[in-house]
Amino acid sequence: MARVIRPYPTLKGTVALRVQAASVKGPDGDWEHLDVAASADRTTALGSADTLGWTTARLRVSVTVPAKATAAGEPWSDVNVLAILTEGATNLRATVLLRPTDDGTEWIGDLDVLRADVFHRANLTVQMVGTVGGVPGRVLAEPTEDWVIDVRAARPEHGQTFTVRETAFSRSSLWLRNMPDLPWSINAAGSRPEVRLNTDMERLTELLDAQGDGPAGIVGSLLLAQLGEAMWTATFHAALGDLESDEEDGSPLFPADWRGEALRDMLRTVLPDLTPGEALREVHRRRTGDHGWGELQSRIQAAAQERAGLAKAVREAVRALEKLEREESE
C-alpha cells in the first residue's frame, strides 16, 4: 500500500536566527563574556576567549518570527521554538527550548555546550514546532540560514561581511569620476555590501592598514572607524528600502540575508525599548509616514557610531597624541 503524505499548514515569512551573546566558563568556574558583535557571516568565534582550557560555552540564542506565529485563529497551537546545535565529527546534538517575549515575535534562550563535545565547527539552527490537525510536533518553520559556532577561530571565518575594492575614481564609472575627492564609496544595494577605496587619494590604503601608536596608526584607526560608521548607516538604510511585507497583514518582515542582521543590530540601539519586530514596524511606519522619520536620524547616527567603535577610536587617538606630545617634550 502506497504511503500517503498529507500536507499541513506551515508558517509563512522569515524566521531569523542569531547569537546575541556568548561566554565561556574556565576551570576555576569563572565566566568570561566574549565580544561577539553580530556579523553578516553568521559565525560566532569562541577562539577569541582569553580563558585557557575553558570547559563550557553559553550561547544566548535569539529567534525572530512573524507575529502570526502565535496569533489567535491560526491552524496550529502549542507552539514552541527549539534551538539545536549539531556537529557531525562528534555526533553532538544539543537542544534548548526558547522562551517567547510578550508579543511572541522574539524567542530567547541560553544554550550550554561542553567544549569536549565540539571538535571544530558546530551548526546552530532552530525549529518552530506545534500541533496541527491534532498531531503534535509538526515543524511549522525553520530559518532560511543557520549559524556557525567555531570553537577554534579567533574571528569569524564563515565568509566576508563585505567586499573591498581598490579603484581609481578618476578612471572608473561616470558616477565615481564626478566624485574625485571622496576617499571611498559604499554600495549596499547588492547581494553583499561593497566598499570602493579611492586609490587616487594618496596613501589612503596605506593609512587604513597602518597600526600602532604612531601618526599613521592614529589616523588609520580614525579612518577605519569613520568608514565603519558610513558602512552601518548605508546598510541600515539599504535594508529598510528593500523590505518585504507579510502577505496577510502587510506588516514589514526582516530580510533573511545580511540586511536582516544589520537591521536587528541597529534597531537595538535606535529603539532599545521595543522588541525587534516592534522596532521594525515603528521605523517602517515613520519612514513611510508623514512625520517622525527625521527625528530618528540622530538615533541612527548614534547606533552606527556605536557599532563602528568611533568613540573608542577617538579616545585611543587622543591618548596616542598625548603620548607623542610628551615624548617630544622630553
mmCIF file of N, CA and C in Angstrom, residues 75-187:
data_model
loop_
_atom_site.group_PDB
_atom_site.id
_atom_site.type_symbol
_atom_site.label_atom_id
_atom_site.label_comp_id
_atom_site.label_asym_id
_atom_site.label_seq_id
_atom_site.Cartn_x
_atom_site.Cartn_y
_atom_site.Cartn_z
ATOM 1 N N PRO A 75 -4.064 27.850 12.240
ATOM 2 C CA PRO A 75 -4.374 26.407 12.271
ATOM 3 C C PRO A 75 -3.437 25.583 13.133
ATOM 4 N N TRP A 76 -2.579 26.223 13.931
ATOM 5 C CA TRP A 76 -1.675 25.480 14.806
ATOM 6 C C TRP A 76 -1.805 25.976 16.243
ATOM 7 N N SER A 77 -1.354 25.172 17.161
ATOM 8 C CA SER A 77 -1.403 25.511 18.589
ATOM 9 C C SER A 77 -0.193 24.896 19.275
ATOM 10 N N ASP A 78 -0.056 25.180 20.576
ATOM 11 C CA ASP A 78 1.044 24.620 21.382
ATOM 12 C C ASP A 78 2.400 24.880 20.708
ATOM 13 N N VAL A 79 2.619 26.122 20.290
ATOM 14 C CA VAL A 79 3.831 26.472 19.551
ATOM 15 C C VAL A 79 5.043 26.533 20.486
ATOM 16 N N ASN A 80 6.138 25.938 20.033
ATOM 17 C CA ASN A 80 7.414 26.012 20.746
ATOM 18 C C ASN A 80 8.529 26.252 19.729
ATOM 19 N N VAL A 81 9.613 26.866 20.197
ATOM 20 C CA VAL A 81 10.783 27.095 19.352
ATOM 21 C C VAL A 81 11.986 26.444 20.022
ATOM 22 N N LEU A 82 12.674 25.595 19.287
ATOM 23 C CA LEU A 82 13.823 24.857 19.790
ATOM 24 C C LEU A 82 15.091 25.308 19.074
ATOM 25 N N ALA A 83 16.147 25.571 19.837
ATOM 26 C CA ALA A 83 17.470 25.810 19.258
ATOM 27 C C ALA A 83 18.241 24.507 19.287
ATOM 28 N N ILE A 84 18.878 24.165 18.169
ATOM 29 C CA ILE A 84 19.531 22.856 18.028
ATOM 30 C C ILE A 84 20.946 23.050 17.533
ATOM 31 N N LEU A 85 21.912 22.545 18.295
ATOM 32 C CA LEU A 85 23.325 22.633 17.922
ATOM 33 C C LEU A 85 23.827 21.230 17.592
ATOM 34 N N THR A 86 24.429 21.061 16.397
ATOM 35 C CA THR A 86 24.900 19.750 15.974
ATOM 36 C C THR A 86 26.302 19.852 15.392
ATOM 37 N N GLU A 87 27.049 18.754 15.501
ATOM 38 C CA GLU A 87 28.331 18.629 14.806
ATOM 39 C C GLU A 87 28.543 17.162 14.457
ATOM 40 N N GLY A 88 28.831 16.893 13.182
ATOM 41 C CA GLY A 88 28.971 15.521 12.724
ATOM 42 C C GLY A 88 30.197 14.826 13.261
ATOM 43 N N ALA A 89 31.285 15.565 13.477
ATOM 44 C CA ALA A 89 32.535 14.950 13.905
ATOM 45 C C ALA A 89 32.418 14.287 15.267
ATOM 46 N N THR A 90 31.599 14.850 16.147
ATOM 47 C CA THR A 90 31.452 14.300 17.498
ATOM 48 C C THR A 90 30.054 13.734 17.740
ATOM 49 N N ASN A 91 29.213 13.780 16.713
ATOM 50 C CA ASN A 91 27.833 13.314 16.826
ATOM 51 C C ASN A 91 27.069 14.103 17.896
ATOM 52 N N LEU A 92 27.407 15.391 18.014
ATOM 53 C CA LEU A 92 26.761 16.249 19.001
ATOM 54 C C LEU A 92 25.357 16.630 18.555
ATOM 55 N N ARG A 93 24.443 16.652 19.490
ATOM 56 C CA ARG A 93 23.118 17.224 19.290
ATOM 57 C C ARG A 93 22.651 17.781 20.627
ATOM 58 N N ALA A 94 22.721 19.099 20.772
ATOM 59 C CA ALA A 94 22.288 19.770 21.998
ATOM 60 C C ALA A 94 21.082 20.635 21.671
ATOM 61 N N THR A 95 20.058 20.572 22.515
ATOM 62 C CA THR A 95 18.794 21.260 22.244
ATOM 63 C C THR A 95 18.354 22.042 23.477
ATOM 64 N N VAL A 96 17.759 23.232 23.232
ATOM 65 C CA VAL A 96 17.190 24.007 24.331
ATOM 66 C C VAL A 96 15.882 24.625 23.854
ATOM 67 N N LEU A 97 14.922 24.683 24.762
ATOM 68 C CA LEU A 97 13.628 25.284 24.476
ATOM 69 C C LEU A 97 13.706 26.783 24.743
ATOM 70 N N LEU A 98 13.385 27.595 23.756
ATOM 71 C CA LEU A 98 13.444 29.043 23.905
ATOM 72 C C LEU A 98 12.145 29.562 24.503
ATOM 73 N N ARG A 99 12.203 30.745 25.073
ATOM 74 C CA ARG A 99 11.014 31.342 25.688
ATOM 75 C C ARG A 99 10.595 32.581 24.883
ATOM 76 N N PRO A 100 9.296 32.819 24.724
ATOM 77 C CA PRO A 100 8.839 33.954 23.916
ATOM 78 C C PRO A 100 8.807 35.249 24.714
ATOM 79 N N THR A 101 8.946 36.382 24.011
ATOM 80 C CA THR A 101 8.718 37.683 24.620
ATOM 81 C C THR A 101 7.207 37.919 24.678
ATOM 82 N N ASP A 102 6.833 39.086 25.186
ATOM 83 C CA ASP A 102 5.408 39.346 25.424
ATOM 84 C C ASP A 102 4.577 39.267 24.145
ATOM 85 N N ASP A 103 5.120 39.765 23.027
ATOM 86 C CA ASP A 103 4.317 39.767 21.800
ATOM 87 C C ASP A 103 4.502 38.506 20.967
ATOM 88 N N GLY A 104 5.380 37.605 21.398
ATOM 89 C CA GLY A 104 5.555 36.337 20.712
ATOM 90 C C GLY A 104 6.348 36.395 19.424
ATOM 91 N N THR A 105 6.944 37.562 19.104
ATOM 92 C CA THR A 105 7.709 37.665 17.855
ATOM 93 C C THR A 105 9.186 37.359 18.054
ATOM 94 N N GLU A 106 9.656 37.365 19.293
ATOM 95 C CA GLU A 106 11.049 37.025 19.560
ATOM 96 C C GLU A 106 11.113 35.956 20.648
ATOM 97 N N TRP A 107 11.951 34.953 20.406
ATOM 98 C CA TRP A 107 12.140 33.855 21.341
ATOM 99 C C TRP A 107 13.615 33.818 21.734
ATOM 100 N N ILE A 108 13.878 33.700 23.030
ATOM 101 C CA ILE A 108 15.246 33.818 23.538
ATOM 102 C C ILE A 108 15.532 32.676 24.508
ATOM 103 N N GLY A 109 16.774 32.243 24.532
ATOM 104 C CA GLY A 109 17.193 31.224 25.486
ATOM 105 C C GLY A 109 18.694 31.034 25.471
ATOM 106 N N ASP A 110 19.203 30.372 26.504
ATOM 107 C CA ASP A 110 20.637 30.092 26.627
ATOM 108 C C ASP A 110 20.899 28.621 26.344
ATOM 109 N N LEU A 111 21.855 28.388 25.466
ATOM 110 C CA LEU A 111 22.251 27.031 25.113
ATOM 111 C C LEU A 111 23.660 26.774 25.627
ATOM 112 N N ASP A 112 23.826 25.807 26.508
ATOM 113 C CA ASP A 112 25.137 25.439 27.038
ATOM 114 C C ASP A 112 25.691 24.246 26.265
ATOM 115 N N VAL A 113 26.977 24.295 25.983
ATOM 116 C CA VAL A 113 27.626 23.203 25.262
ATOM 117 C C VAL A 113 29.019 22.984 25.840
ATOM 118 N N LEU A 114 29.388 21.739 26.012
ATOM 119 C CA LEU A 114 30.710 21.401 26.529
ATOM 120 C C LEU A 114 31.757 21.523 25.426
ATOM 121 N N ARG A 115 32.918 22.057 25.787
ATOM 122 C CA ARG A 115 34.000 22.185 24.810
ATOM 123 C C ARG A 115 34.392 20.822 24.250
ATOM 124 N N ALA A 116 34.345 19.802 25.085
ATOM 125 C CA ALA A 116 34.736 18.459 24.653
ATOM 126 C C ALA A 116 33.782 17.876 23.616
ATOM 127 N N ASP A 117 32.584 18.460 23.495
ATOM 128 C CA ASP A 117 31.592 17.929 22.563
ATOM 129 C C ASP A 117 31.687 18.538 21.164
ATOM 130 N N VAL A 118 32.552 19.550 20.999
ATOM 131 C CA VAL A 118 32.692 20.209 19.700
ATOM 132 C C VAL A 118 34.139 20.094 19.241
ATOM 133 N N PHE A 119 34.338 19.472 18.108
ATOM 134 C CA PHE A 119 35.693 19.313 17.575
ATOM 135 C C PHE A 119 36.190 20.603 16.945
ATOM 136 N N HIS A 120 35.368 21.226 16.115
ATOM 137 C CA HIS A 120 35.803 22.458 15.439
ATOM 138 C C HIS A 120 34.625 23.409 15.216
ATOM 139 N N ARG A 121 33.762 23.071 14.274
ATOM 140 C CA ARG A 121 32.664 23.962 13.906
ATOM 141 C C ARG A 121 31.329 23.233 14.024
ATOM 142 N N ALA A 122 30.445 23.791 14.836
ATOM 143 C CA ALA A 122 29.121 23.212 15.025
ATOM 144 C C ALA A 122 28.086 24.075 14.318
ATOM 145 N N ASN A 123 26.987 23.463 13.952
ATOM 146 C CA ASN A 123 25.925 24.154 13.228
ATOM 147 C C ASN A 123 24.748 24.410 14.166
ATOM 148 N N LEU A 124 24.319 25.672 14.223
ATOM 149 C CA LEU A 124 23.196 26.057 15.077
ATOM 150 C C LEU A 124 21.993 26.394 14.203
ATOM 151 N N THR A 125 20.865 25.756 14.485
ATOM 152 C CA THR A 125 19.643 26.048 13.776
ATOM 153 C C THR A 125 18.487 26.077 14.768
ATOM 154 N N VAL A 126 17.286 26.347 14.294
ATOM 155 C CA VAL A 126 16.101 26.329 15.153
ATOM 156 C C VAL A 126 14.959 25.670 14.401
ATOM 157 N N GLN A 127 13.999 25.199 15.155
ATOM 158 C CA GLN A 127 12.759 24.674 14.592
ATOM 159 C C GLN A 127 11.596 25.205 15.409
ATOM 160 N N MET A 128 10.608 25.709 14.711
ATOM 161 C CA MET A 128 9.351 26.068 15.360
ATOM 162 C C MET A 128 8.390 24.916 15.141
ATOM 163 N N VAL A 129 7.893 24.366 16.219
ATOM 164 C CA VAL A 129 7.017 23.205 16.132
ATOM 165 C C VAL A 129 5.697 23.513 16.822
ATOM 166 N N GLY A 130 4.677 22.762 16.476
ATOM 167 C CA GLY A 130 3.371 22.943 17.090
ATOM 168 C C GLY A 130 2.449 21.798 16.731
ATOM 169 N N THR A 131 1.236 21.899 17.211
ATOM 170 C CA THR A 131 0.216 20.885 16.941
ATOM 171 C C THR A 131 -0.668 21.358 15.798
ATOM 172 N N VAL A 132 -0.779 20.529 14.771
ATOM 173 C CA VAL A 132 -1.606 20.855 13.604
ATOM 174 C C VAL A 132 -2.519 19.661 13.317
ATOM 175 N N GLY A 133 -3.810 19.900 13.274
ATOM 176 C CA GLY A 133 -4.755 18.815 12.992
ATOM 177 C C GLY A 133 -4.707 17.714 14.027
ATOM 178 N N GLY A 134 -4.392 18.094 15.269
ATOM 179 C CA GLY A 134 -4.329 17.112 16.350
ATOM 180 C C GLY A 134 -3.029 16.349 16.420
ATOM 181 N N VAL A 135 -2.092 16.626 15.523
ATOM 182 C CA VAL A 135 -0.801 15.935 15.513
ATOM 183 C C VAL A 135 0.260 16.853 16.118
ATOM 184 N N PRO A 136 0.828 16.499 17.263
ATOM 185 C CA PRO A 136 1.849 17.354 17.877
ATOM 186 C C PRO A 136 3.211 17.202 17.180
ATOM 187 N N GLY A 137 4.088 18.147 17.417
ATOM 188 C CA GLY A 137 5.447 18.049 16.920
ATOM 189 C C GLY A 137 5.612 18.355 15.444
ATOM 190 N N ARG A 138 4.616 18.972 14.833
ATOM 191 C CA ARG A 138 4.743 19.342 13.432
ATOM 192 C C ARG A 138 5.744 20.504 13.299
ATOM 193 N N VAL A 139 6.637 20.424 12.326
ATOM 194 C CA VAL A 139 7.574 21.520 12.082
ATOM 195 C C VAL A 139 6.851 22.606 11.306
ATOM 196 N N LEU A 140 6.707 23.773 11.922
ATOM 197 C CA LEU A 140 5.983 24.879 11.310
ATOM 198 C C LEU A 140 6.895 25.801 10.511
ATOM 199 N N ALA A 141 8.135 25.953 10.959
ATOM 200 C CA ALA A 141 9.049 26.867 10.267
ATOM 201 C C ALA A 141 10.476 26.606 10.718
ATOM 202 N N GLU A 142 11.417 26.954 9.833
ATOM 203 C CA GLU A 142 12.846 26.880 10.111
ATOM 204 C C GLU A 142 13.520 28.117 9.524
ATOM 205 N N PRO A 143 14.698 28.487 10.013
ATOM 206 C CA PRO A 143 15.352 29.681 9.484
ATOM 207 C C PRO A 143 15.852 29.476 8.057
ATOM 208 N N THR A 144 15.945 30.567 7.324
ATOM 209 C CA THR A 144 16.484 30.494 5.968
ATOM 210 C C THR A 144 17.958 30.123 5.999
ATOM 211 N N GLU A 145 18.682 30.655 7.003
ATOM 212 C CA GLU A 145 20.108 30.376 7.145
ATOM 213 C C GLU A 145 20.418 29.994 8.584
ATOM 214 N N ASP A 146 21.331 29.042 8.752
ATOM 215 C CA ASP A 146 21.761 28.632 10.080
ATOM 216 C C ASP A 146 22.924 29.504 10.549
ATOM 217 N N TRP A 147 23.436 29.186 11.747
ATOM 218 C CA TRP A 147 24.560 29.903 12.345
ATOM 219 C C TRP A 147 25.692 28.907 12.583
ATOM 220 N N VAL A 148 26.921 29.375 12.537
ATOM 221 C CA VAL A 148 28.086 28.518 12.776
ATOM 222 C C VAL A 148 28.746 28.918 14.096
ATOM 223 N N ILE A 149 29.059 27.925 14.916
ATOM 224 C CA ILE A 149 29.794 28.141 16.165
ATOM 225 C C ILE A 149 31.165 27.514 15.999
ATOM 226 N N ASP A 150 32.189 28.349 15.962
ATOM 227 C CA ASP A 150 33.569 27.901 15.745
ATOM 228 C C ASP A 150 34.327 28.011 17.065
ATOM 229 N N VAL A 151 34.779 26.874 17.606
ATOM 230 C CA VAL A 151 35.452 26.876 18.907
ATOM 231 C C VAL A 151 36.950 27.139 18.787
ATOM 232 N N ARG A 152 37.472 27.214 17.574
ATOM 233 C CA ARG A 152 38.911 27.416 17.388
ATOM 234 C C ARG A 152 39.259 28.815 16.893
ATOM 235 N N ALA A 153 38.487 29.338 15.957
ATOM 236 C CA ALA A 153 38.840 30.607 15.322
ATOM 237 C C ALA A 153 38.689 31.769 16.293
ATOM 238 N N ALA A 154 39.587 32.752 16.163
ATOM 239 C CA ALA A 154 39.543 33.953 16.983
ATOM 240 C C ALA A 154 38.671 35.028 16.359
ATOM 241 N N ARG A 155 38.298 34.849 15.090
ATOM 242 C CA ARG A 155 37.411 35.780 14.412
ATOM 243 C C ARG A 155 36.572 34.994 13.422
ATOM 244 N N PRO A 156 35.392 35.530 13.077
ATOM 245 C CA PRO A 156 34.528 34.802 12.141
ATOM 246 C C PRO A 156 35.223 34.525 10.818
ATOM 247 N N GLU A 157 35.091 33.277 10.339
ATOM 248 C CA GLU A 157 35.727 32.891 9.091
ATOM 249 C C GLU A 157 34.745 32.235 8.127
ATOM 250 N N HIS A 158 33.454 32.434 8.403
ATOM 251 C CA HIS A 158 32.429 31.792 7.571
ATOM 252 C C HIS A 158 32.353 32.405 6.183
ATOM 253 N N GLY A 159 32.770 33.633 6.069
ATOM 254 C CA GLY A 159 32.722 34.352 4.802
ATOM 255 C C GLY A 159 32.991 35.813 5.054
ATOM 256 N N GLN A 160 33.072 36.629 4.027
ATOM 257 C CA GLN A 160 33.332 38.037 4.198
ATOM 258 C C GLN A 160 32.036 38.778 4.450
ATOM 259 N N THR A 161 32.102 39.758 5.360
ATOM 260 C CA THR A 161 30.946 40.584 5.627
ATOM 261 C C THR A 161 30.672 41.518 4.465
ATOM 262 N N PHE A 162 31.721 42.080 3.869
ATOM 263 C CA PHE A 162 31.563 42.959 2.725
ATOM 264 C C PHE A 162 32.784 42.852 1.832
ATOM 265 N N THR A 163 32.638 43.339 0.621
ATOM 266 C CA THR A 163 33.709 43.298 -0.360
ATOM 267 C C THR A 163 34.409 44.647 -0.415
ATOM 268 N N VAL A 164 35.734 44.625 -0.463
ATOM 269 C CA VAL A 164 36.515 45.851 -0.579
ATOM 270 C C VAL A 164 37.257 45.830 -1.912
ATOM 271 N N ARG A 165 37.090 46.885 -2.677
ATOM 272 C CA ARG A 165 37.771 47.002 -3.963
ATOM 273 C C ARG A 165 38.526 48.323 -4.007
ATOM 274 N N GLU A 166 39.757 48.268 -4.473
ATOM 275 C CA GLU A 166 40.546 49.476 -4.664
ATOM 276 C C GLU A 166 40.338 49.963 -6.096
ATOM 277 N N THR A 167 39.897 51.202 -6.220
ATOM 278 C CA THR A 167 39.519 51.731 -7.525
ATOM 279 C C THR A 167 40.041 53.157 -7.679
ATOM 280 N N ALA A 168 40.608 53.458 -8.841
ATOM 281 C CA ALA A 168 40.972 54.839 -9.173
ATOM 282 C C ALA A 168 39.711 55.536 -9.655
ATOM 283 N N PHE A 169 39.146 56.404 -8.820
ATOM 284 C CA PHE A 169 37.886 57.046 -9.175
ATOM 285 C C PHE A 169 37.988 57.817 -10.492
ATOM 286 N N SER A 170 39.166 58.362 -10.783
ATOM 287 C CA SER A 170 39.332 59.163 -11.999
ATOM 288 C C SER A 170 39.221 58.329 -13.265
ATOM 289 N N ARG A 171 39.338 57.002 -13.125
ATOM 290 C CA ARG A 171 39.268 56.126 -14.299
ATOM 291 C C ARG A 171 38.145 55.095 -14.162
ATOM 292 N N SER A 172 37.175 55.401 -13.330
ATOM 293 C CA SER A 172 36.078 54.463 -13.084
ATOM 294 C C SER A 172 34.810 54.946 -13.779
ATOM 295 N N SER A 173 33.676 54.578 -13.238
ATOM 296 C CA SER A 173 32.395 54.956 -13.824
ATOM 297 C C SER A 173 32.189 56.463 -13.734
ATOM 298 N N LEU A 174 31.229 56.949 -14.513
ATOM 299 C CA LEU A 174 30.931 58.379 -14.509
ATOM 300 C C LEU A 174 30.552 58.851 -13.118
ATOM 301 N N TRP A 175 29.820 58.014 -12.385
ATOM 302 C CA TRP A 175 29.394 58.363 -11.027
ATOM 303 C C TRP A 175 30.603 58.628 -10.131
ATOM 304 N N LEU A 176 31.613 57.771 -10.195
ATOM 305 C CA LEU A 176 32.793 57.954 -9.359
ATOM 306 C C LEU A 176 33.711 59.048 -9.909
ATOM 307 N N ARG A 177 33.758 59.190 -11.208
ATOM 308 C CA ARG A 177 34.587 60.260 -11.774
ATOM 309 C C ARG A 177 34.094 61.638 -11.351
ATOM 310 N N ASN A 178 32.815 61.747 -11.057
ATOM 311 C CA ASN A 178 32.256 63.023 -10.610
ATOM 312 C C ASN A 178 32.516 63.286 -9.130
ATOM 313 N N MET A 179 33.121 62.320 -8.445
ATOM 314 C CA MET A 179 33.440 62.481 -7.016
ATOM 315 C C MET A 179 34.921 62.178 -6.772
ATOM 316 N N PRO A 180 35.838 62.881 -7.436
ATOM 317 C CA PRO A 180 37.256 62.519 -7.362
ATOM 318 C C PRO A 180 37.892 62.727 -5.993
ATOM 319 N N ASP A 181 37.272 63.555 -5.146
ATOM 320 C CA ASP A 181 37.878 63.870 -3.856
ATOM 321 C C ASP A 181 37.352 63.025 -2.701
ATOM 322 N N LEU A 182 36.430 62.114 -2.978
ATOM 323 C CA LEU A 182 35.915 61.260 -1.915
ATOM 324 C C LEU A 182 36.887 60.119 -1.622
ATOM 325 N N PRO A 183 37.111 59.784 -0.346
ATOM 326 C CA PRO A 183 38.038 58.687 -0.034
ATOM 327 C C PRO A 183 37.464 57.314 -0.353
ATOM 328 N N TRP A 184 36.150 57.162 -0.282
ATOM 329 C CA TRP A 184 35.525 55.866 -0.553
ATOM 330 C C TRP A 184 34.078 56.049 -0.988
ATOM 331 N N SER A 185 33.541 54.999 -1.560
ATOM 332 C CA SER A 185 32.138 54.946 -1.950
ATOM 333 C C SER A 185 31.577 53.607 -1.496
ATOM 334 N N ILE A 186 30.347 53.614 -0.985
ATOM 335 C CA ILE A 186 29.728 52.405 -0.437
ATOM 336 C C ILE A 186 28.473 52.074 -1.225
ATOM 337 N N ASN A 187 28.391 50.836 -1.676
ATOM 338 C CA ASN A 187 27.208 50.339 -2.372
ATOM 339 C C ASN A 187 26.604 49.215 -1.540
#
